[in-house]
XYZ file of C-alpha atoms in Angstrom:
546
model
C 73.248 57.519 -56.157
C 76.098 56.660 -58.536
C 78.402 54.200 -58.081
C 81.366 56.855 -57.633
C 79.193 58.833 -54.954
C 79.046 55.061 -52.994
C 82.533 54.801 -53.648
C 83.031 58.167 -51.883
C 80.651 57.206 -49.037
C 82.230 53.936 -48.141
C 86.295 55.258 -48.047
C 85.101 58.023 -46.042
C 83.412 56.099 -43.587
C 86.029 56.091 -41.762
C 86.728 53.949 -38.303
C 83.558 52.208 -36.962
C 81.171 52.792 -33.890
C 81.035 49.671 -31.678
C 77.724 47.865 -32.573
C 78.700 44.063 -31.604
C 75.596 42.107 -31.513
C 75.810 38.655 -29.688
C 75.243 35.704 -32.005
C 72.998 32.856 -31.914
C 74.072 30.005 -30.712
C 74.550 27.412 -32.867
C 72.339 24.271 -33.065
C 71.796 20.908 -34.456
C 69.560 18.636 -33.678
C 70.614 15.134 -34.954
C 71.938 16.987 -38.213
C 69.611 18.927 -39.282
C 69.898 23.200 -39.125
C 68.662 24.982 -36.063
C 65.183 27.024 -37.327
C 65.840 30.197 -38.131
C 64.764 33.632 -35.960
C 62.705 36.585 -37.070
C 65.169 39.655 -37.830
C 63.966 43.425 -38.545
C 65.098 42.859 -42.036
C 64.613 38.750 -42.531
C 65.150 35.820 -40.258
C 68.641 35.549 -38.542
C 69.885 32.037 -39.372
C 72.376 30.546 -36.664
C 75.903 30.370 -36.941
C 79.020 28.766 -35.743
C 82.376 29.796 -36.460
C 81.777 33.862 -35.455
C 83.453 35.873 -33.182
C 80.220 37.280 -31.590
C 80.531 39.705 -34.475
C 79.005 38.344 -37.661
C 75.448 37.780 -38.741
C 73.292 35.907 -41.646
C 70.368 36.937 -42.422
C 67.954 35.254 -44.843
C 64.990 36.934 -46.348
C 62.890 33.777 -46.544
C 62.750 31.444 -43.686
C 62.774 28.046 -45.707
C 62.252 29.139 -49.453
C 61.427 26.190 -52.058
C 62.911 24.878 -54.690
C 62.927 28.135 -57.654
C 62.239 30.825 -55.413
C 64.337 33.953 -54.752
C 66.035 34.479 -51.645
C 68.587 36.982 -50.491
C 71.092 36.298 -48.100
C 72.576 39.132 -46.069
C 76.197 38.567 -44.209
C 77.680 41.266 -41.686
C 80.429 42.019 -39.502
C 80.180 44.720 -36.677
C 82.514 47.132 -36.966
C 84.342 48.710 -33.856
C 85.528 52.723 -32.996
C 88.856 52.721 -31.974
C 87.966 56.123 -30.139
C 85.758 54.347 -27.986
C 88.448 52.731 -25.957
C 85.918 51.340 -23.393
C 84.919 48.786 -24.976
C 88.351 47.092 -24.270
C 87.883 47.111 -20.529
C 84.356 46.116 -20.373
C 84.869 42.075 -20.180
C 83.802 41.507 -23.704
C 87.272 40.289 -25.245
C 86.268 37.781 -27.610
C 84.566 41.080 -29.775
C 87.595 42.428 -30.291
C 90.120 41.596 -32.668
C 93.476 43.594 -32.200
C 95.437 43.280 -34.844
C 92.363 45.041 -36.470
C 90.471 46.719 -33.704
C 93.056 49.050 -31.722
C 93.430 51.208 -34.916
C 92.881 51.192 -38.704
C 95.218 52.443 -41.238
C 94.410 51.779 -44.547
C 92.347 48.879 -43.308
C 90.800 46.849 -45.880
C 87.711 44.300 -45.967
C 86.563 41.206 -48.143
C 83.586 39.872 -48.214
C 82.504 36.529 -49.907
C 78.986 34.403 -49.468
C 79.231 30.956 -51.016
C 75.775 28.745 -50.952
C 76.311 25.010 -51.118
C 79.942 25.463 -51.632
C 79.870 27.747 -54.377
C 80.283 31.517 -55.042
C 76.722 33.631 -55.330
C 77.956 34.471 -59.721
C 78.132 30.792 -60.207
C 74.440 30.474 -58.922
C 73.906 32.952 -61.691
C 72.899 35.117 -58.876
C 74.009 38.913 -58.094
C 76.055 40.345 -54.750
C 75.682 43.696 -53.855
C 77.204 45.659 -50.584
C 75.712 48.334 -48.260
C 77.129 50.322 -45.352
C 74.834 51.219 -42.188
C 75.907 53.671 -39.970
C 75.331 54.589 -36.022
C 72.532 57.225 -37.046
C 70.298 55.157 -37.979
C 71.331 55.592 -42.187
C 72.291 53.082 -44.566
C 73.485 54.053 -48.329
C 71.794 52.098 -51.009
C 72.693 48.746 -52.259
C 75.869 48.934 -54.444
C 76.485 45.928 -56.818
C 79.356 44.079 -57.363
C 79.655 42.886 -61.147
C 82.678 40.957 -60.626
C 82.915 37.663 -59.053
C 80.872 37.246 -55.535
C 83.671 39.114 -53.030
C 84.071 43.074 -52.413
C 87.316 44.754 -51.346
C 87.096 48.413 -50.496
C 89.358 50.809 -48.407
C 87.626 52.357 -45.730
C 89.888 54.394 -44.489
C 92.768 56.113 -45.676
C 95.890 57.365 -43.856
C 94.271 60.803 -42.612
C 91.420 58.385 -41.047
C 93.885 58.294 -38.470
C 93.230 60.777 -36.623
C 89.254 61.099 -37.682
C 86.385 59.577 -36.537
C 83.630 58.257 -38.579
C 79.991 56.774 -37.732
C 80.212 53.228 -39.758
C 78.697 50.245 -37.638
C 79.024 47.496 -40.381
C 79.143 46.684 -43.605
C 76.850 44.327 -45.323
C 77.167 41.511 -48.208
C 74.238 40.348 -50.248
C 73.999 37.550 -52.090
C 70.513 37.343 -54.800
C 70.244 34.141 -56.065
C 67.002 31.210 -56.968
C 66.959 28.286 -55.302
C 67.477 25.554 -57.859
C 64.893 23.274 -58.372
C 67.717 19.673 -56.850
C 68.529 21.946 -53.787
C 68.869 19.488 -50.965
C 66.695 20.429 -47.789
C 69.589 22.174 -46.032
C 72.175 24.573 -47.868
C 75.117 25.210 -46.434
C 76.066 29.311 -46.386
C 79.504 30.110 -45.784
C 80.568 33.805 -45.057
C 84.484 34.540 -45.639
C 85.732 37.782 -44.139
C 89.234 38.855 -44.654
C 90.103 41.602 -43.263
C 93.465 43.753 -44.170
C 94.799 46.419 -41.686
C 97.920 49.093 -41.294
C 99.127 48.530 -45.127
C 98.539 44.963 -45.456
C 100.984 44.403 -42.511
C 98.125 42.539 -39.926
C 95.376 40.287 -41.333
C 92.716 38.316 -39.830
C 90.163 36.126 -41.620
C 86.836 35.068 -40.442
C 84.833 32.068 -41.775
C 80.969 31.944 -40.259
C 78.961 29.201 -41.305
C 74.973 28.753 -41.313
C 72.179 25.519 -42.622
C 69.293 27.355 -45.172
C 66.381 24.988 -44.557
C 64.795 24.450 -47.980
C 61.267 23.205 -48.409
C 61.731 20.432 -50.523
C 58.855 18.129 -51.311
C 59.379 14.571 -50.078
C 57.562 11.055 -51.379
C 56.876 9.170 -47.926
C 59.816 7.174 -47.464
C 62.273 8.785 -49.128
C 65.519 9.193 -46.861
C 67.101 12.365 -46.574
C 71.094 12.855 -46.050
C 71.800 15.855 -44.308
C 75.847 16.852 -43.224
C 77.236 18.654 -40.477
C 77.640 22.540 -41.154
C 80.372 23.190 -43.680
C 81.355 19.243 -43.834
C 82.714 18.630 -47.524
C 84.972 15.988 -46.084
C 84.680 13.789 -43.281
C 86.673 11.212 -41.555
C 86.632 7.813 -41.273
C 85.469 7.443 -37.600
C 83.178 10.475 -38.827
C 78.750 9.970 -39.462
C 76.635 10.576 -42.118
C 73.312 11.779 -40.622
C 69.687 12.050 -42.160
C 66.054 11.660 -41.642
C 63.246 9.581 -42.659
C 59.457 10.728 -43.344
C 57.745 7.621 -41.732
C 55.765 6.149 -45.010
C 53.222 3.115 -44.741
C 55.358 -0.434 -44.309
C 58.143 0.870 -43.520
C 60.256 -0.997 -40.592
C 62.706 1.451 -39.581
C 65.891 1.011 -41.462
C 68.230 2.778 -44.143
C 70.578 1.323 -46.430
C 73.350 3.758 -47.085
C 74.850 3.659 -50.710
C 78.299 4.245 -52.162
C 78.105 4.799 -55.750
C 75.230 2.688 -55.849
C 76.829 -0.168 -53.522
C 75.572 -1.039 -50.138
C 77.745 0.736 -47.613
C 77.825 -0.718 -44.521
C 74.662 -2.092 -42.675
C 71.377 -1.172 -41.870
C 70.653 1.182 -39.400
C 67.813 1.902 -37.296
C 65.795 4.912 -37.666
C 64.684 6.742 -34.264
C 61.212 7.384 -33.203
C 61.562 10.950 -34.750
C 62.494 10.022 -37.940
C 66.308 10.233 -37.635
C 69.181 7.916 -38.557
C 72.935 8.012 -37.970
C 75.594 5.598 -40.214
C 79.177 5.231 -39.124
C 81.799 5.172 -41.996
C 82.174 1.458 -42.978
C 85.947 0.134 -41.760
C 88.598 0.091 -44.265
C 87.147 2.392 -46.931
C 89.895 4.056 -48.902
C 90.565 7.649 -48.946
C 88.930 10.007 -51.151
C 85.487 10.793 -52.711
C 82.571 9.218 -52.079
C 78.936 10.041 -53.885
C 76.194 8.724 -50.914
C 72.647 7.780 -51.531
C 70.489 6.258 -48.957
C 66.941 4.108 -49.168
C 64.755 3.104 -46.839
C 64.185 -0.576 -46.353
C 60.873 -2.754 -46.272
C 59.779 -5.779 -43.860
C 61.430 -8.099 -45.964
C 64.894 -6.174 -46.457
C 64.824 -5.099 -49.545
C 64.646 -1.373 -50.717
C 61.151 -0.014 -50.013
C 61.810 4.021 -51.346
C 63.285 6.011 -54.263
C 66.756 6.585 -53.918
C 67.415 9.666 -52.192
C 69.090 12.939 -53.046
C 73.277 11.995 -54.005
C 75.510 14.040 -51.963
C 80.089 13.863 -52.302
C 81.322 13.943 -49.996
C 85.602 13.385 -49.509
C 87.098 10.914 -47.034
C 90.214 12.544 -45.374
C 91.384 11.679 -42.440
C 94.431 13.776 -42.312
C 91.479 16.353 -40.931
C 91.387 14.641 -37.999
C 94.779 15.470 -36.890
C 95.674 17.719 -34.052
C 98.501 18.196 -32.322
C 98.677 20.146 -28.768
C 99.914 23.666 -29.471
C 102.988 25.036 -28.030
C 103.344 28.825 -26.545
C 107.336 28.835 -28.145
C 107.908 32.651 -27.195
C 108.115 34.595 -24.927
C 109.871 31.547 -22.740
C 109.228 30.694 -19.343
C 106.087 30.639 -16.942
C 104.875 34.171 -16.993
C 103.491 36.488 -19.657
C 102.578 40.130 -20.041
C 99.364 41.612 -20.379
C 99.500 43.132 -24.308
C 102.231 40.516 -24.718
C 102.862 39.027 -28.354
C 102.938 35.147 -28.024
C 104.517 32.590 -30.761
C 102.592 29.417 -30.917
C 103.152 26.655 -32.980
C 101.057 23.767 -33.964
C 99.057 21.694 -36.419
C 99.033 23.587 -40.229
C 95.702 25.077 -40.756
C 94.522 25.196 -37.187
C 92.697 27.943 -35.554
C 94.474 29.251 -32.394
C 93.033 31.562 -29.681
C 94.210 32.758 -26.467
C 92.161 31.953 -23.754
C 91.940 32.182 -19.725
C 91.682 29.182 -17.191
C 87.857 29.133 -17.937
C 88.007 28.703 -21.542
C 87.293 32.862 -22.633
C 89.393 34.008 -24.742
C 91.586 36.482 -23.926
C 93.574 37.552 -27.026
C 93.695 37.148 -30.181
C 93.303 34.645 -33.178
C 95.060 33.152 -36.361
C 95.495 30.670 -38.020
C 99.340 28.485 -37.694
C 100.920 28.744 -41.390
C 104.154 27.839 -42.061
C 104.001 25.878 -38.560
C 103.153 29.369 -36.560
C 101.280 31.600 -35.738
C 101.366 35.113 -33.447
C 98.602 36.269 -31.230
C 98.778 39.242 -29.254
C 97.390 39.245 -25.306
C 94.547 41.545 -24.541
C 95.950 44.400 -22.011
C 94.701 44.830 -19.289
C 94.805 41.107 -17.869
C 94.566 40.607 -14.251
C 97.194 40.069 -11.938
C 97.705 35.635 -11.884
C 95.349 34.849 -14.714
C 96.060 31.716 -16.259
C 96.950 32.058 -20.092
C 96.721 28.801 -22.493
C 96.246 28.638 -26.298
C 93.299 26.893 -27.817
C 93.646 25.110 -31.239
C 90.820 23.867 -33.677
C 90.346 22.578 -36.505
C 88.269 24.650 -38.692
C 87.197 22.766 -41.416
C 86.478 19.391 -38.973
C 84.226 21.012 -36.176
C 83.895 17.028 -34.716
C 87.715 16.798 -33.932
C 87.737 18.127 -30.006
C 90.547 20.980 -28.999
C 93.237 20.965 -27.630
C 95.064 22.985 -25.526
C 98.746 24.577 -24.846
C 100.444 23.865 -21.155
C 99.319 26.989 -18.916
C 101.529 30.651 -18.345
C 100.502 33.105 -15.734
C 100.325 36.771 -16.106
C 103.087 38.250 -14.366
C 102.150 41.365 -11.406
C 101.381 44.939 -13.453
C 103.785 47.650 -12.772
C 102.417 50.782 -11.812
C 102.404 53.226 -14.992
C 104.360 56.718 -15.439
C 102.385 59.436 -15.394
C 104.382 60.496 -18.717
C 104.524 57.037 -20.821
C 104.947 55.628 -24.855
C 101.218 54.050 -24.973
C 102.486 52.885 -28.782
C 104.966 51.139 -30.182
C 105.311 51.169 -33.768
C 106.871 48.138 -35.977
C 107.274 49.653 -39.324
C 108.372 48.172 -42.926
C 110.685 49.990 -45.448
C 108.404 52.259 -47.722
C 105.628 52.480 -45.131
C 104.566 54.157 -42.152
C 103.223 53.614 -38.609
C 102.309 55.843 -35.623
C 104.051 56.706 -32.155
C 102.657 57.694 -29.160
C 102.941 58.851 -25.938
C 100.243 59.454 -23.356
C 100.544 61.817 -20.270
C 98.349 61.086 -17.559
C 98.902 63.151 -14.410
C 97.861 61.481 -11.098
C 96.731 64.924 -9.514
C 94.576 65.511 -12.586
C 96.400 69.074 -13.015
C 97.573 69.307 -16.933
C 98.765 73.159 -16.373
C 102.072 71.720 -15.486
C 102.565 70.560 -19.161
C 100.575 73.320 -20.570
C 102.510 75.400 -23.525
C 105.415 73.252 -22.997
C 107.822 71.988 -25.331
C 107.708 68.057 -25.957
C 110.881 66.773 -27.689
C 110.742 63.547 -29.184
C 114.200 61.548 -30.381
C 113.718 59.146 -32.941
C 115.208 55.202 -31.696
C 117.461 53.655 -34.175
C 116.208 53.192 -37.502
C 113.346 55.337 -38.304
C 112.672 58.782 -38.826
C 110.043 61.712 -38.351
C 107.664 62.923 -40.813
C 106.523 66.064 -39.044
C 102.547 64.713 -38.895
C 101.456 64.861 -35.226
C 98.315 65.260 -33.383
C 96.587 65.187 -30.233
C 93.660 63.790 -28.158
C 92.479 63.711 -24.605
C 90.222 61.080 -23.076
C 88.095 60.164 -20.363
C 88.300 57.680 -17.090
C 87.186 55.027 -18.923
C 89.154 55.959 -22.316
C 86.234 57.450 -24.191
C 87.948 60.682 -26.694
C 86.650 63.854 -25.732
C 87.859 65.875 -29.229
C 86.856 62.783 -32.041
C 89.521 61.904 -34.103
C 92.531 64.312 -32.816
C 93.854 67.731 -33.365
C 96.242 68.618 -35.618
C 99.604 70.398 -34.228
C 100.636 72.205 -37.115
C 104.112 73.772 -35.598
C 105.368 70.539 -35.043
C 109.169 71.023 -35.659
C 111.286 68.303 -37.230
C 115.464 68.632 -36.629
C 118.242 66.571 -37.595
C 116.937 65.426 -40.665
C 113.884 63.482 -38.817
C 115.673 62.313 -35.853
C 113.803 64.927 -33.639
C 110.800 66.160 -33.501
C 109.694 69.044 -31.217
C 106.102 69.932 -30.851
C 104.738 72.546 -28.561
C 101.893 71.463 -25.925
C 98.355 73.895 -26.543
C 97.547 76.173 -23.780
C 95.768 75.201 -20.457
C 92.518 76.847 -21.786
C 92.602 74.810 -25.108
C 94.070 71.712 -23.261
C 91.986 71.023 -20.437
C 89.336 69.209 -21.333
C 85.776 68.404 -19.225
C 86.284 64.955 -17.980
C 89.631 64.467 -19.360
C 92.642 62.290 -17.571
C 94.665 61.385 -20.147
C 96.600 63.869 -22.924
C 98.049 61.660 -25.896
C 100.810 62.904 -28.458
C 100.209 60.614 -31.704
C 102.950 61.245 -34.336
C 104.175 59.134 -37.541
C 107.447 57.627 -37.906
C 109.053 55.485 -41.155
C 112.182 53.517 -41.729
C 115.395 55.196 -42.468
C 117.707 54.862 -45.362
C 120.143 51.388 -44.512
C 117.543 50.533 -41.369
C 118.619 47.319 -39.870
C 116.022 44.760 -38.625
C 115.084 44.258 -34.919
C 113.489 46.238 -32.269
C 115.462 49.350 -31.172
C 115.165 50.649 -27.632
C 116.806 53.934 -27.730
C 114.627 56.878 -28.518
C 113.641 59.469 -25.952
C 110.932 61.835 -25.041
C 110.853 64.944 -22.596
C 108.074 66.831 -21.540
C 108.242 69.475 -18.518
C 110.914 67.104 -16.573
C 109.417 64.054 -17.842
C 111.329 61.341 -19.475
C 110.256 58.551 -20.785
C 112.078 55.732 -23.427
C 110.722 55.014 -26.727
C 110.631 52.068 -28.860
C 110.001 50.970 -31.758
C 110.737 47.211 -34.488
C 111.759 47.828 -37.701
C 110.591 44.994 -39.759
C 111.606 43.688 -43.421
């Protein structure tokens, strides 16, 4: 297949079947990476830092020093179509600022291996796409750098519906012949939704065991996952292959200094050395020997590893829910938290699952949008980590409560665009009759007026779903006599006929159309659009942005 036909395949691929898989759990015992699990295609290596989502997959369980090795990296996609999978109690899958809907939504990939990118290794990173049918395309190299970037769907994915369940990274590279006996794998996804306008990134970290021939003795050093700094109430871990005369202890070096004291060694062969008191801030290169009966060095000097002394990592302050004020939230609500720069924060319930989204606070804040529905009284409080210091323990935001639901109209906006000058965004509204009967709306005329601020196109489209929000007619239907008046401010589209309406199954009718920013828009959210439909009325809203 040529590389234009892959092109082709992957930006029509359009929005993604659900296929989350759980991940491991991560493990380390005293340091040293969790064995890796037989996969269909390799051995699934755990993780920690996923979303339930992502996956690493190595095609050797513990290669040695100068043998190939491929390491996969994947992220489930979801189907916005199959709206089920937002009621079924498995949140912390979905991400909404990328899940709900995509519009020229965007992914990055990047594997780095010890801290650096798969080209530097002087390996190779290709990318394939798997779909719900069981077929893959072939493996499509990237010859530039070790990251891929391509558009999956393009603005008439919106109303489409495509098969893709994920899209996969590899990374071809030859273990070098100083590899330590654990490499670190790091797996960067950035993902890019609705014109660049919502963004979440993704870092997933794994331990490559490497079989690395050891003298008797000899000490190993061995870091926490991802650690290229540590603090100075942090460890420095390792293990010692029990050799003949040796009593038990390792000397930890410092550019070639003692650092510290002695420590014991455990029954199993591990050790654990605190950070000497008073050492300055900055790098450190650590070596570590084991010692004899009479105290002196009894083993070769072990493998170097730098490592950077920061303690600003260790700081965390507790984050603060700054908007919407007062002691109650809304299911679907957007929430301003602020916090420690760099931190990872999550909305989560009174048990500690999360229950909305995640970001990271830059420029001292961060916004995280509520999963809808949330039941009546849960407790809502934000979560904050530090991502790069896994040791430092979270901390949390003083509790809100999610205010009673209000019964829905039948006749309702179910979206809310917040559009930028130059771009566009969708609008919709959703009837969903109680009785079940749709005749009453059948052939009708539904008049939509514009709020403040934006303007028609003329696209619109419609869908109908299930009980449990599963589409019945894919992607949508165009509705090609939609009628635009006023120069954009209205829009009047005529309802399809009760034969051509009336779906098996179906409870729910929804009008999507597209809206942009008018000439001389002001910022802010505007409140003062309308829609009619057969004597229904119902508000519209919508945010222009800037």
């Amino acid at each position: 297949m040529t590389k234009l036909k892959q092109e082709r395949k992957f930006r029509a691929a359009g929005l993604a079947k659900a296929g989350a898989v759980s991940a491991l759990t991560m493990g380390l015992v005293a340091g040293l990476a969790a064995p890796a699990m037989a996969a269909d295609d390799g051995y699934a290596l755990p993780t920690k830092g996923d979303e339930g989502r992502a996956h690493i997959i190595t095609s050797v369980e513990k290669p040695k020093p100068g043998q190939p090795v491929s390491i996969t990296a994947s992220y489930d996609n979801v189907n916005i179509f199959d709206l089920k999978i937002f009621n079924n109690g498995n949140a912390k899958h979905i991400e909404p600022s990328q899940d709900w809907f995509k519009l020229f939504y965007s992914w990055e990939g990047a594997i780095k291996v010890g801290g650096n990118a798969c080209a530097d290794l002087g390996g190779s990173v290709a990318v394939q796409a798997s779909g719900n049918n069981g077929k893959s395309t072939g493996w499509f190299p990237i010859d530039v750098g070790n990251s891929l970037k391509s558009v999956i769907n393009g603005l008439g994915s919106l109303f489409g519906a495509g098969d893709l369940i994920s899209i996969q990274t590899k990374c071809d590279f030859v273990v070098s012949q100083d590899a330590p006996s654990v490499l670190p794998i790091e797996y960067d996804l950035k993902q890019s939704n609705f014109f660049g306008l919502l963004k979440h990134d993704t870092n997933v970290y794994a331990n490559l065991p490497i079989d690395v021939p050891r003298a008797p003795g000899v000490p190993e050093i061995v870091l926490p996952m991802s650690n290229t700094k540590i603090t100075s109430k942090g460890v420095v871990k390792g293990r010692v292959p029990t050799g003949a005369g040796y009593n038990g202890l390792v000397q930890l070096y410092n550019y070639g200094q003692p650092f510290g004291d002695p420590v014991k060694v455990d029954k199993d062969g591990f050790w654990t050395a605190p950070i000497p008191g008073g050492t300055a801030q900055g790098d450190l290169w650590l070596t570590a020997r084991a010692l004899g009966q009479n105290g002196n060095p009894d083993s070769a000097e072990s493998r170097g590893v730098k490592v950077t002394l920061d303690d600003s990592v260790n700081t965390l302050t507790q984050p603060v829910i700054s908007s919407p004020a007062g002691d109650t939230v809304k299911p679907g609500e957007e929430l301003t938290v602020t916090g420690t720069e760099g931190s990872q924060v999550t909305a989560v319930d009174q048990n500690g699952k999360v229950i909305g989204g995640s970001a990271k606070i830059k420029d001292g804040k961060a916004v995280i949008k509520l999963n809808s529905p949330l039941a009546d009284g849960t407790k809502v409080k934000i979560q904050a980590l530090l991502p790069n210091n896994p040791d430092v323990p979270a901390k949390y935001s003083e509790e809100k409560t999610v205010q009673a639901a209000v019964e829905r109209p039948e006749f309702f906006q179910s979206f809310a665009p917040n559009v930028k000058p130059g771009t566009v965004s969708p609008l919709d509204v959703s009837f969903e009759p109680k009785d079940g009967n749709f005749a009453k709306i059948a052939g009708k005329a539904l008049v939509l007026t514009a709020p403040e601020g934006v303007l028609f196109t003329g696209d619109a489209s419609y869908q109908t779903f299930d009980k449990d929000k599963r589409a019945l007619n894919g992607g949508g239907i165009w509705l090609p006599d939609a009628a635009i008046g006023d120069g954009g401010k209205t829009l009047t589209v005529t309802i399809p006929a009760a034969g051509d309406l009336k779906t098996a199954n179906a409870t729910i009718f929804k009008v999507t159309v597209v809206v942009k920013t008018a000439a001389g828009a002001t910022p802010g959210e505007k409140a003062n659009g309308t829609a009619a439909l057969a004597g229904y009325t119902s508000p519209l809203k919508a945010t222009v942005g800037q």
